Short mmCIF file of C-alpha atoms and ligand atoms in Angstrom, two decimals:
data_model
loop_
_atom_site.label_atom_id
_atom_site.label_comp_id
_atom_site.label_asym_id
_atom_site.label_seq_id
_atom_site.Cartn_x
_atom_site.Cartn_y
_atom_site.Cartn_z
CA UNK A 1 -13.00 -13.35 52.48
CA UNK A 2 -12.10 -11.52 55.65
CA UNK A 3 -10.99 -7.76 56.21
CA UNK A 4 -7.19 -7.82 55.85
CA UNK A 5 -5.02 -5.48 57.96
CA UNK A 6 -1.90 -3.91 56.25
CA UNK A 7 1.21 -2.56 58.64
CA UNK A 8 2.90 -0.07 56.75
CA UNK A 9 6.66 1.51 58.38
CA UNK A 10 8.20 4.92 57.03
CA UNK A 11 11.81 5.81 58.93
CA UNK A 12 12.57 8.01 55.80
CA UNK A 13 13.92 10.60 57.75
CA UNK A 14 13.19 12.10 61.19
CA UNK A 15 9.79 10.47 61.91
CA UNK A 16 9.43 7.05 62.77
CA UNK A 17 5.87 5.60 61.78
CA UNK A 18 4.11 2.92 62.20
CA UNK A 19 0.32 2.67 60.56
CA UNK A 20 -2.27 -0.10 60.09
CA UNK A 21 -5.27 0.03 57.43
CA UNK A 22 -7.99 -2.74 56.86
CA UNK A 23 -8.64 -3.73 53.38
CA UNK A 24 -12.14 -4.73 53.42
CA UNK A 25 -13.22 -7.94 50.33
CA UNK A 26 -15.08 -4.56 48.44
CA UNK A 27 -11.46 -3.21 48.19
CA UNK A 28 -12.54 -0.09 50.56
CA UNK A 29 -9.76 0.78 52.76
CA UNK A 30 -9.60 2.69 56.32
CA UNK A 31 -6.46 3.80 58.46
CA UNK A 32 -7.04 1.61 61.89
CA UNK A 33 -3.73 2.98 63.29
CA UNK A 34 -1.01 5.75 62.93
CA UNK A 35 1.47 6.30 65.45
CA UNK A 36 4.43 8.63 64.61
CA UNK A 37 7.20 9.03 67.01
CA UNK A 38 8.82 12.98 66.01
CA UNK A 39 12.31 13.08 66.71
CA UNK A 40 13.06 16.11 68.73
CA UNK A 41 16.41 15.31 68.70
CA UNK A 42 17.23 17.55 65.78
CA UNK A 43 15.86 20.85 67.10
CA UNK A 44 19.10 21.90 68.34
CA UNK A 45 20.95 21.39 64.91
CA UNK A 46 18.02 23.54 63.00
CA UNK A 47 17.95 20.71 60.36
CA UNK A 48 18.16 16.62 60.60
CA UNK A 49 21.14 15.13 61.39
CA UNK A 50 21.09 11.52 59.24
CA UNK A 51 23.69 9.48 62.16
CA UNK A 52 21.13 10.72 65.08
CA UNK A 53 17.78 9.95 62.85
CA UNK A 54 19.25 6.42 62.29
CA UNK A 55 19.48 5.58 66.23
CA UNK A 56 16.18 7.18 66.97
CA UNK A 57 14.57 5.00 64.50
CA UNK A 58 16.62 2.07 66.45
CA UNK A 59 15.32 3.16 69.65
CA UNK A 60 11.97 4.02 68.54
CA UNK A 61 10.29 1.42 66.45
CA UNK A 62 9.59 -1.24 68.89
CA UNK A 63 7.18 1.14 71.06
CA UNK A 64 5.82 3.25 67.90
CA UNK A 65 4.93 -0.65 66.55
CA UNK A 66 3.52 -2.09 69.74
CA UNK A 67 1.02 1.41 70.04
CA UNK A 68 -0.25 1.51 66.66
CA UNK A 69 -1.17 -2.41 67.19
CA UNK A 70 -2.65 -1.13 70.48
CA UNK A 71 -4.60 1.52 68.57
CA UNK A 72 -5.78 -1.20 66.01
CA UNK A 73 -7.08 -3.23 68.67
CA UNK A 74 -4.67 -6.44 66.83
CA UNK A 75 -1.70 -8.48 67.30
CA UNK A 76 1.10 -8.91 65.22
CA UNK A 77 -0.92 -12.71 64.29
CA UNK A 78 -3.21 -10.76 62.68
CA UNK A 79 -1.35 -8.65 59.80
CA UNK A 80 -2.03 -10.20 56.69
CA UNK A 81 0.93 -7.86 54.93
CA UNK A 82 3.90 -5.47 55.33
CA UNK A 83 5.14 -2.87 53.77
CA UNK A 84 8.15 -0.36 54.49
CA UNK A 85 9.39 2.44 52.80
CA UNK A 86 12.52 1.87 50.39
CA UNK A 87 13.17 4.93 49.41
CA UNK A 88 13.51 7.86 48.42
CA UNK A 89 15.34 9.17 51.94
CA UNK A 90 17.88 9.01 54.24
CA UNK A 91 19.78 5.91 53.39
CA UNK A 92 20.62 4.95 57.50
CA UNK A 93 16.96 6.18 58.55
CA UNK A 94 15.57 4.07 55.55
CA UNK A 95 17.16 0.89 56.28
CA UNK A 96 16.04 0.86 60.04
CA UNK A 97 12.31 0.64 59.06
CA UNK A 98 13.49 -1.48 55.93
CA UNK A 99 15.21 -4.40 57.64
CA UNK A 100 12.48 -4.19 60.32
CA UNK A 101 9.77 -4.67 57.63
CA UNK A 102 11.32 -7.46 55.77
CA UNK A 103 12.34 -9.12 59.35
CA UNK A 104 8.56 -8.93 60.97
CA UNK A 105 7.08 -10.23 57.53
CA UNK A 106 9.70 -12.80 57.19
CA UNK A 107 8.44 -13.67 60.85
CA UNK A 108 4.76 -13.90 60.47
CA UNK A 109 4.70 -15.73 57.04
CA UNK A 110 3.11 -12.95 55.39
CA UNK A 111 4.25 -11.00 52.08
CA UNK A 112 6.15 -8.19 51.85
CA UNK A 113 5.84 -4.75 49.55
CA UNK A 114 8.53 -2.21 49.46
CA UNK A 115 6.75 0.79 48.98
CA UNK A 116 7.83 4.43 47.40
CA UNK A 117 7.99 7.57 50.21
CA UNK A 118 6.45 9.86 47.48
CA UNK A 119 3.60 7.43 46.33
CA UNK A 120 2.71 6.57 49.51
CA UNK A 121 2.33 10.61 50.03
CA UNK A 122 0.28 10.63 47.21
CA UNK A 123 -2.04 7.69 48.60
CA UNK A 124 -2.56 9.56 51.61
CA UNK A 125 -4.60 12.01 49.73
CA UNK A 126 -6.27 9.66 47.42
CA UNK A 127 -7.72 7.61 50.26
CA UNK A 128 -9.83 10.70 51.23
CA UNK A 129 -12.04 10.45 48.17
CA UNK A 130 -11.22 6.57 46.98
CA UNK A 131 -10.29 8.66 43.49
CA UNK A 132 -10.29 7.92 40.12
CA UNK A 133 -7.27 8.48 37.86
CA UNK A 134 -6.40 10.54 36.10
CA UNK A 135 -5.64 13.47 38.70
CA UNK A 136 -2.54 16.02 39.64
CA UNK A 137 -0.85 15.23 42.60
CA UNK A 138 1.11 18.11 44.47
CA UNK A 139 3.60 16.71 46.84
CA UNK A 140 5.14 19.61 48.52
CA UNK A 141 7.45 18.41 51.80
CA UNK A 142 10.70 19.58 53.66
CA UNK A 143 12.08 17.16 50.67
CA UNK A 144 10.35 17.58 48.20
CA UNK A 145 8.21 19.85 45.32
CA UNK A 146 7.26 17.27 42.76
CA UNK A 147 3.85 17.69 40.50
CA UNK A 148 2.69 14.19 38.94
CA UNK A 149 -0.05 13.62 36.50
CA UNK A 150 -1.43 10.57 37.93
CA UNK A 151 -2.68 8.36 34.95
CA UNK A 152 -3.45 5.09 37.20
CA UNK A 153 -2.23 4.32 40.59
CA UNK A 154 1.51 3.30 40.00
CA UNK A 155 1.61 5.31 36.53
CA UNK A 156 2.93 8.57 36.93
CA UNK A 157 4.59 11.15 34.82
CA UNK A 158 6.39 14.07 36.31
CA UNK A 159 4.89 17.39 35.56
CA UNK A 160 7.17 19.94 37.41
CA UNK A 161 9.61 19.92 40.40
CA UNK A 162 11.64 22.76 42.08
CA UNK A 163 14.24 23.89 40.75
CA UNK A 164 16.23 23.98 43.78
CA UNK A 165 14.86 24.02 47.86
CA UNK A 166 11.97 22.30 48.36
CA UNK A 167 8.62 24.23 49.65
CA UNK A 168 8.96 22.95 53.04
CA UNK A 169 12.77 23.28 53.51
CA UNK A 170 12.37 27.08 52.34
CA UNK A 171 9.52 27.59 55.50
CA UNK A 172 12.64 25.83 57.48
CA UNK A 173 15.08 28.42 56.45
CA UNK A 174 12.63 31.41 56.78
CA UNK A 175 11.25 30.27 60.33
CA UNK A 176 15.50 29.93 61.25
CA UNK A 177 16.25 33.42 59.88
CA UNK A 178 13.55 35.05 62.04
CA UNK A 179 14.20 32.89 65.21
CA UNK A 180 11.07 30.81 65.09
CA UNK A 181 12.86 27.70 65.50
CA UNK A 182 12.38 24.22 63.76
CA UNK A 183 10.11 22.43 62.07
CA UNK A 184 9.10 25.72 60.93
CA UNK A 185 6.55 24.92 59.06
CA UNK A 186 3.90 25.02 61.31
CA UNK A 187 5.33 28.36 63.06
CA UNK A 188 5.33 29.97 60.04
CA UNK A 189 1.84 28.79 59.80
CA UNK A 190 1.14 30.48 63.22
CA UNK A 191 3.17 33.98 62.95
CA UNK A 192 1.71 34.84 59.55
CA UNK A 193 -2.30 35.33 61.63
CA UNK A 194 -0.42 37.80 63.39
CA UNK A 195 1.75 39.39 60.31
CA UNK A 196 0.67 41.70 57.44
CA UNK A 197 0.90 39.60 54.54
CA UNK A 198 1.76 42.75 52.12
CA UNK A 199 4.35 44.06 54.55
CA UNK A 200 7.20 42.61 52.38
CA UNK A 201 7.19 42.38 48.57
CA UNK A 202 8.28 39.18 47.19
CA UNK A 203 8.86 38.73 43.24
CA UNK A 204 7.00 35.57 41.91
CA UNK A 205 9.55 33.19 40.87
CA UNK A 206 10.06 31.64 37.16
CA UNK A 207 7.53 34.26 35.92
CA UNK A 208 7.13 33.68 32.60
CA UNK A 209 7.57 30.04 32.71
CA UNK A 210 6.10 28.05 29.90
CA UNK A 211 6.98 25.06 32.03
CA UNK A 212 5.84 24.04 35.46
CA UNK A 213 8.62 23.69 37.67
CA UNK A 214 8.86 25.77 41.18
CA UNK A 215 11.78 27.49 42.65
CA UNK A 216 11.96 28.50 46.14
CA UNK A 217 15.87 29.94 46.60
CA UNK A 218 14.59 33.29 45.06
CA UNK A 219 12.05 33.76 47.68
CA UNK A 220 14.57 32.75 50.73
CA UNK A 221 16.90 35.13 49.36
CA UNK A 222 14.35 37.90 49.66
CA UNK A 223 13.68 37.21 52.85
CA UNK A 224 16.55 37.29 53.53
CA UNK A 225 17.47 40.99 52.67
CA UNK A 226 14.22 42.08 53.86
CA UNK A 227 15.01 40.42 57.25
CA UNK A 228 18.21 42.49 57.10
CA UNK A 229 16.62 45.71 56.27
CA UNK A 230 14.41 45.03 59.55
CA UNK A 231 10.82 43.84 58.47
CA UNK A 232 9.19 42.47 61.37
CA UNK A 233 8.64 38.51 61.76
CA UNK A 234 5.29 38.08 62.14
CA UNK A 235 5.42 40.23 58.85
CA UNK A 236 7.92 38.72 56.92
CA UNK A 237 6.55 34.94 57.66
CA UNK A 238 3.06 36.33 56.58
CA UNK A 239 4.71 37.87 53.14
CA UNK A 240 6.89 35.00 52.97
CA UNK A 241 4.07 32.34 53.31
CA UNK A 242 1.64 34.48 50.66
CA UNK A 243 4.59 34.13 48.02
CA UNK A 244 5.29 30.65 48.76
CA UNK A 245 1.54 30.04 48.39
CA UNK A 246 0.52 31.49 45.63
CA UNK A 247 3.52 30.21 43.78
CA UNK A 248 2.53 26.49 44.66
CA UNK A 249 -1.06 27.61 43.65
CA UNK A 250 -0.66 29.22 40.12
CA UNK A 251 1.38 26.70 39.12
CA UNK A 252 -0.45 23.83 39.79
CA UNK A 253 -3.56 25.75 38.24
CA UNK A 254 -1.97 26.14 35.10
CA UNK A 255 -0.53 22.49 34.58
CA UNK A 256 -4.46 21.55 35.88
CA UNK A 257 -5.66 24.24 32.82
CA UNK A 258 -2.98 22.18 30.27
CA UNK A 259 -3.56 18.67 31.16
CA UNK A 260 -7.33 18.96 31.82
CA UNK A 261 -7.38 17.53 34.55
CA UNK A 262 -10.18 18.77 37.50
CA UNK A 263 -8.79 17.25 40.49
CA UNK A 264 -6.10 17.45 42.05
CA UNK A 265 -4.59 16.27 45.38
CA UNK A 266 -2.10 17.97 47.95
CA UNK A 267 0.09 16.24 49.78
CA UNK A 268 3.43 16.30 52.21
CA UNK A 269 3.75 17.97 55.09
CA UNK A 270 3.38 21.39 53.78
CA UNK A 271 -0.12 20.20 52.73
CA UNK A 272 -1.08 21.54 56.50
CA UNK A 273 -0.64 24.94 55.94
CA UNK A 274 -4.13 26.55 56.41
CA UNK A 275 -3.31 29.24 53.94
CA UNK A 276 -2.28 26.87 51.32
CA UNK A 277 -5.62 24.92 51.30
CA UNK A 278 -7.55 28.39 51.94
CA UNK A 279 -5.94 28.89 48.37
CA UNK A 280 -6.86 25.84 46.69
CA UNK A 281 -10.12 26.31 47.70
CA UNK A 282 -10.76 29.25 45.95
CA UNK A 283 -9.28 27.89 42.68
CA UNK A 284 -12.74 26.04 41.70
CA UNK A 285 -10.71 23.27 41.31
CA UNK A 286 -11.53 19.88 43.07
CA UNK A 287 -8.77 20.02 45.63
CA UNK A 288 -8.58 16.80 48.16
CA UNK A 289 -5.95 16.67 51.12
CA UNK A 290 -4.66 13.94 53.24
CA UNK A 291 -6.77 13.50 56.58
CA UNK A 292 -5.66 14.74 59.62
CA UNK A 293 -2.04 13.32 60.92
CA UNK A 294 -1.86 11.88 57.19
CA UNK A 295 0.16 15.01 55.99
CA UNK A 296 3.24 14.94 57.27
CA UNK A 297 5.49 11.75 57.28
CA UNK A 298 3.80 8.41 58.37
CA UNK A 299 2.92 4.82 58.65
CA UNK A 300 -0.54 4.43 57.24
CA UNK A 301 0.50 6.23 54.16
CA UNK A 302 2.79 3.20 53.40
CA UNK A 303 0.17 0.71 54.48
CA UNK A 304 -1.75 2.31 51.83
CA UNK A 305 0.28 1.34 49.66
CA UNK A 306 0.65 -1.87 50.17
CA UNK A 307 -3.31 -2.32 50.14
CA UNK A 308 -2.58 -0.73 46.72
CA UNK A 309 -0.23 -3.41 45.76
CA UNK A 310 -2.37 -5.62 47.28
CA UNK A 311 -5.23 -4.59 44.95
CA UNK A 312 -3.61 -4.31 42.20
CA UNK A 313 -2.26 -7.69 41.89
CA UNK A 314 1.36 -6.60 42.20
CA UNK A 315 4.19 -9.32 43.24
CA UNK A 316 5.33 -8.99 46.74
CA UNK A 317 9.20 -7.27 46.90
CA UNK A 318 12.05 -9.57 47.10
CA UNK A 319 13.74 -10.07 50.50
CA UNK A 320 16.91 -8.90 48.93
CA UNK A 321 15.30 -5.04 48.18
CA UNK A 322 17.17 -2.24 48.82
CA UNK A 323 17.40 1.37 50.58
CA UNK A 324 17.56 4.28 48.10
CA UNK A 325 18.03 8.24 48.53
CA UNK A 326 17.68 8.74 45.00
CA UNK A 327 14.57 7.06 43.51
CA UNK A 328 12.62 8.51 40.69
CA UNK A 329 8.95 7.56 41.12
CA UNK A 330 8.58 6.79 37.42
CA UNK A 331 11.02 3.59 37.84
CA UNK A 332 9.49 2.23 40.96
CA UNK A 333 5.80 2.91 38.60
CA UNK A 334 7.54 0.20 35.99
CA UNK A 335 8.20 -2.24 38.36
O1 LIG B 401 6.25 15.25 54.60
P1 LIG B 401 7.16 15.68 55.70
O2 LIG B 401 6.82 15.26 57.09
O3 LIG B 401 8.62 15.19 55.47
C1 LIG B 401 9.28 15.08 54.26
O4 LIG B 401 9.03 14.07 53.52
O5 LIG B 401 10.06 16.01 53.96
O6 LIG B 401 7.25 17.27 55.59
C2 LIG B 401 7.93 18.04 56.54
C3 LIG B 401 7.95 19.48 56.07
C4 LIG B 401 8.80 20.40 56.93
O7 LIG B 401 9.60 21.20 56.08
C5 LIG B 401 7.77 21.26 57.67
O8 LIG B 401 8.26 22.55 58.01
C6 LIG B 401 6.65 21.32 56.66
O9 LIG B 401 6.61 20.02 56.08
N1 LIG B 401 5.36 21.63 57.30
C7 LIG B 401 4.65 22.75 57.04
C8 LIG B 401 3.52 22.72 57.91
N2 LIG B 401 3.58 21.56 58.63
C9 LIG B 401 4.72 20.91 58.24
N3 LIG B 401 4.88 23.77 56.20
C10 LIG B 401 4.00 24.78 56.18
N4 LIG B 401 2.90 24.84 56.98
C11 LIG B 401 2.63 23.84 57.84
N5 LIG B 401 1.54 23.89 58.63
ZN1 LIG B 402 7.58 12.89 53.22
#
């Protein structure tokens, strides 16, 4: 048999992507394309604004489509498979790429897969080192702080989540507060090489947890009064990022220490912060990240996914599949 190439769509929320992997007759796997369009739209509101996502994706998907094919060197003849994120997300930005999915495969004769936003994260990570379950997978993003023990691709069982903001949102809200402007992930990122990252003390939150959830409003909330009380940016985002880190960090350690497990993978878009994976390097655990543009929302993490499903011998989705905000990986893993 032939390589197979697998389009994969995520319109989740403010990123529309488009990705292509080839599945090779071994089962090996390799991203040929992944375009993302980033709304910018949004920077002026400090956070996304669902209505404006929605049209963006509209606007967006034709051209983000026609240059990952470009990338792939293919035409849309060639795609042996589609797959779109069905959730979780924003329900207007998640039926864009939805109905767009389910049209193009309808089109071309080929099956469809409706595929999870939080798995495919996962599979972004997992493609690095073609791993074998069982493993802990961190997914920390401006939506979410979820920790999985992985027991086979499409079994998972929820280890820990926050408790309230999610990691990324809480670099959002700390990068607003100090005027660093949004996403502020990655500004964060860059203010904390200039900052002293023992200027401002930060309690650890949930110390004293048995458990292994996360909680991030604690942390805001310092920062906060400390912003009040005049600590200096570059400061407080270095401070900031060290508590956010090692909270992330020790956590994950200890449900790695509980469960046994030795590897673990990081993923999301706060899975680019440099200080983050400095830190899971030095926990002698085997740590694997998402390859570069794999982090944040895209495409070729939903392609993934579909080669999963593809390899796996799952059904193709029904036409007649739905958007959801709310969806629990463990029911799309009994499907
Ligand atoms: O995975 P993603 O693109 O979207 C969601 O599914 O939420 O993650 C976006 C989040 C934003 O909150 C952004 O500030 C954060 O990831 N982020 C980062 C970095 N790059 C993106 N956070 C910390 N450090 C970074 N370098
Ligand atoms: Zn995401």
């Amino acid at each position: 048999m032939n390589a197979r190439y697998i389009l994969g769509i995520d319109t989740s929320c403010d990123d529309t992507g488009v990705g292509i992997v080839e599945l090779r007759p071994g089962g090996g796997v390799t991203v040929r394309a992944n375009r993302v369009w980033s709304q910018t739209v949004h920077a002026q509101y400090g956070g996304v604004m669902p209505e404006l996502a929605s049209r963006e994706h509209v606007e967006r998907i034709d051209d983000v489509l026609e240059g990952a094919l470009e990338d792939a060197g293919l035409t849309l003849g060639d795609l042996h498979a589609v797959a779109a994120t069905s959730g979780p997300g924003l329900v207007g930005a998640l039926l864009v790429g939805l109905m767009y999915g389910k049209g193009l495969a309808q089109a071309l004769g080929v099956p469809f897969y409706a595929a999870h936003h939080l798995e495919g994260h996962i599979f972004a990570a997992a493609a690095e080192a073609e791993l074998e379950a069982p493993y802990l997978a961190l997914v920390v993003s401006g939506g979410h702080t979820h920790l999985f023990d992985v027991l086979a691709p499409g079994d998972y069982r929820l280890v820990g989540a926050t408790r309230d903001d999610a990691a990324g949102e809480a670099f959002d809200k700390v990068a607003r507060l100090v005027g660093l402007g949004y996403p502020g992930g990655p500004a964060i990122g860059e203010a904390a090489l200039r900052g002293d990252p023992d200027a401002v003390p930060f309690k650890p939150p949930l110390k004293g947890q048995s458990g292994f959830d996360f909680s991030f409003s604690g942390l805001k909330t310092a920062a906060l009064l400390a912003h009040r009380a005049g600590a200096k940016p570059d400061d407080l985002a270095a401070s900031f990022q060290q508590a956010a880190v090692r909270t992330l960090v020790e956590t994950t350690v200890r449900a790695a220490q509980a469960t046994g497990r030795p590897t673990v993978v990081v993923s999301g878009g706060v899975a680019a912060n440099r200080a983050l994976r400095e830190a899971f390097g030095r926990t002698g655990l085997r740590v694997v990240f998402p390859g570069p543009g794999l982090n944040t929302d895209n495409g070729a993490m939903i392609a993934l996914s579909g080669a999963a499903a593809i390899m796996a011998g799952r059904a193709p989705s029904p036409l007649s599949v739905g958007a959801e905000a709310y969806a629990p990986l463990a029911t799309v893993a009994a499907s």
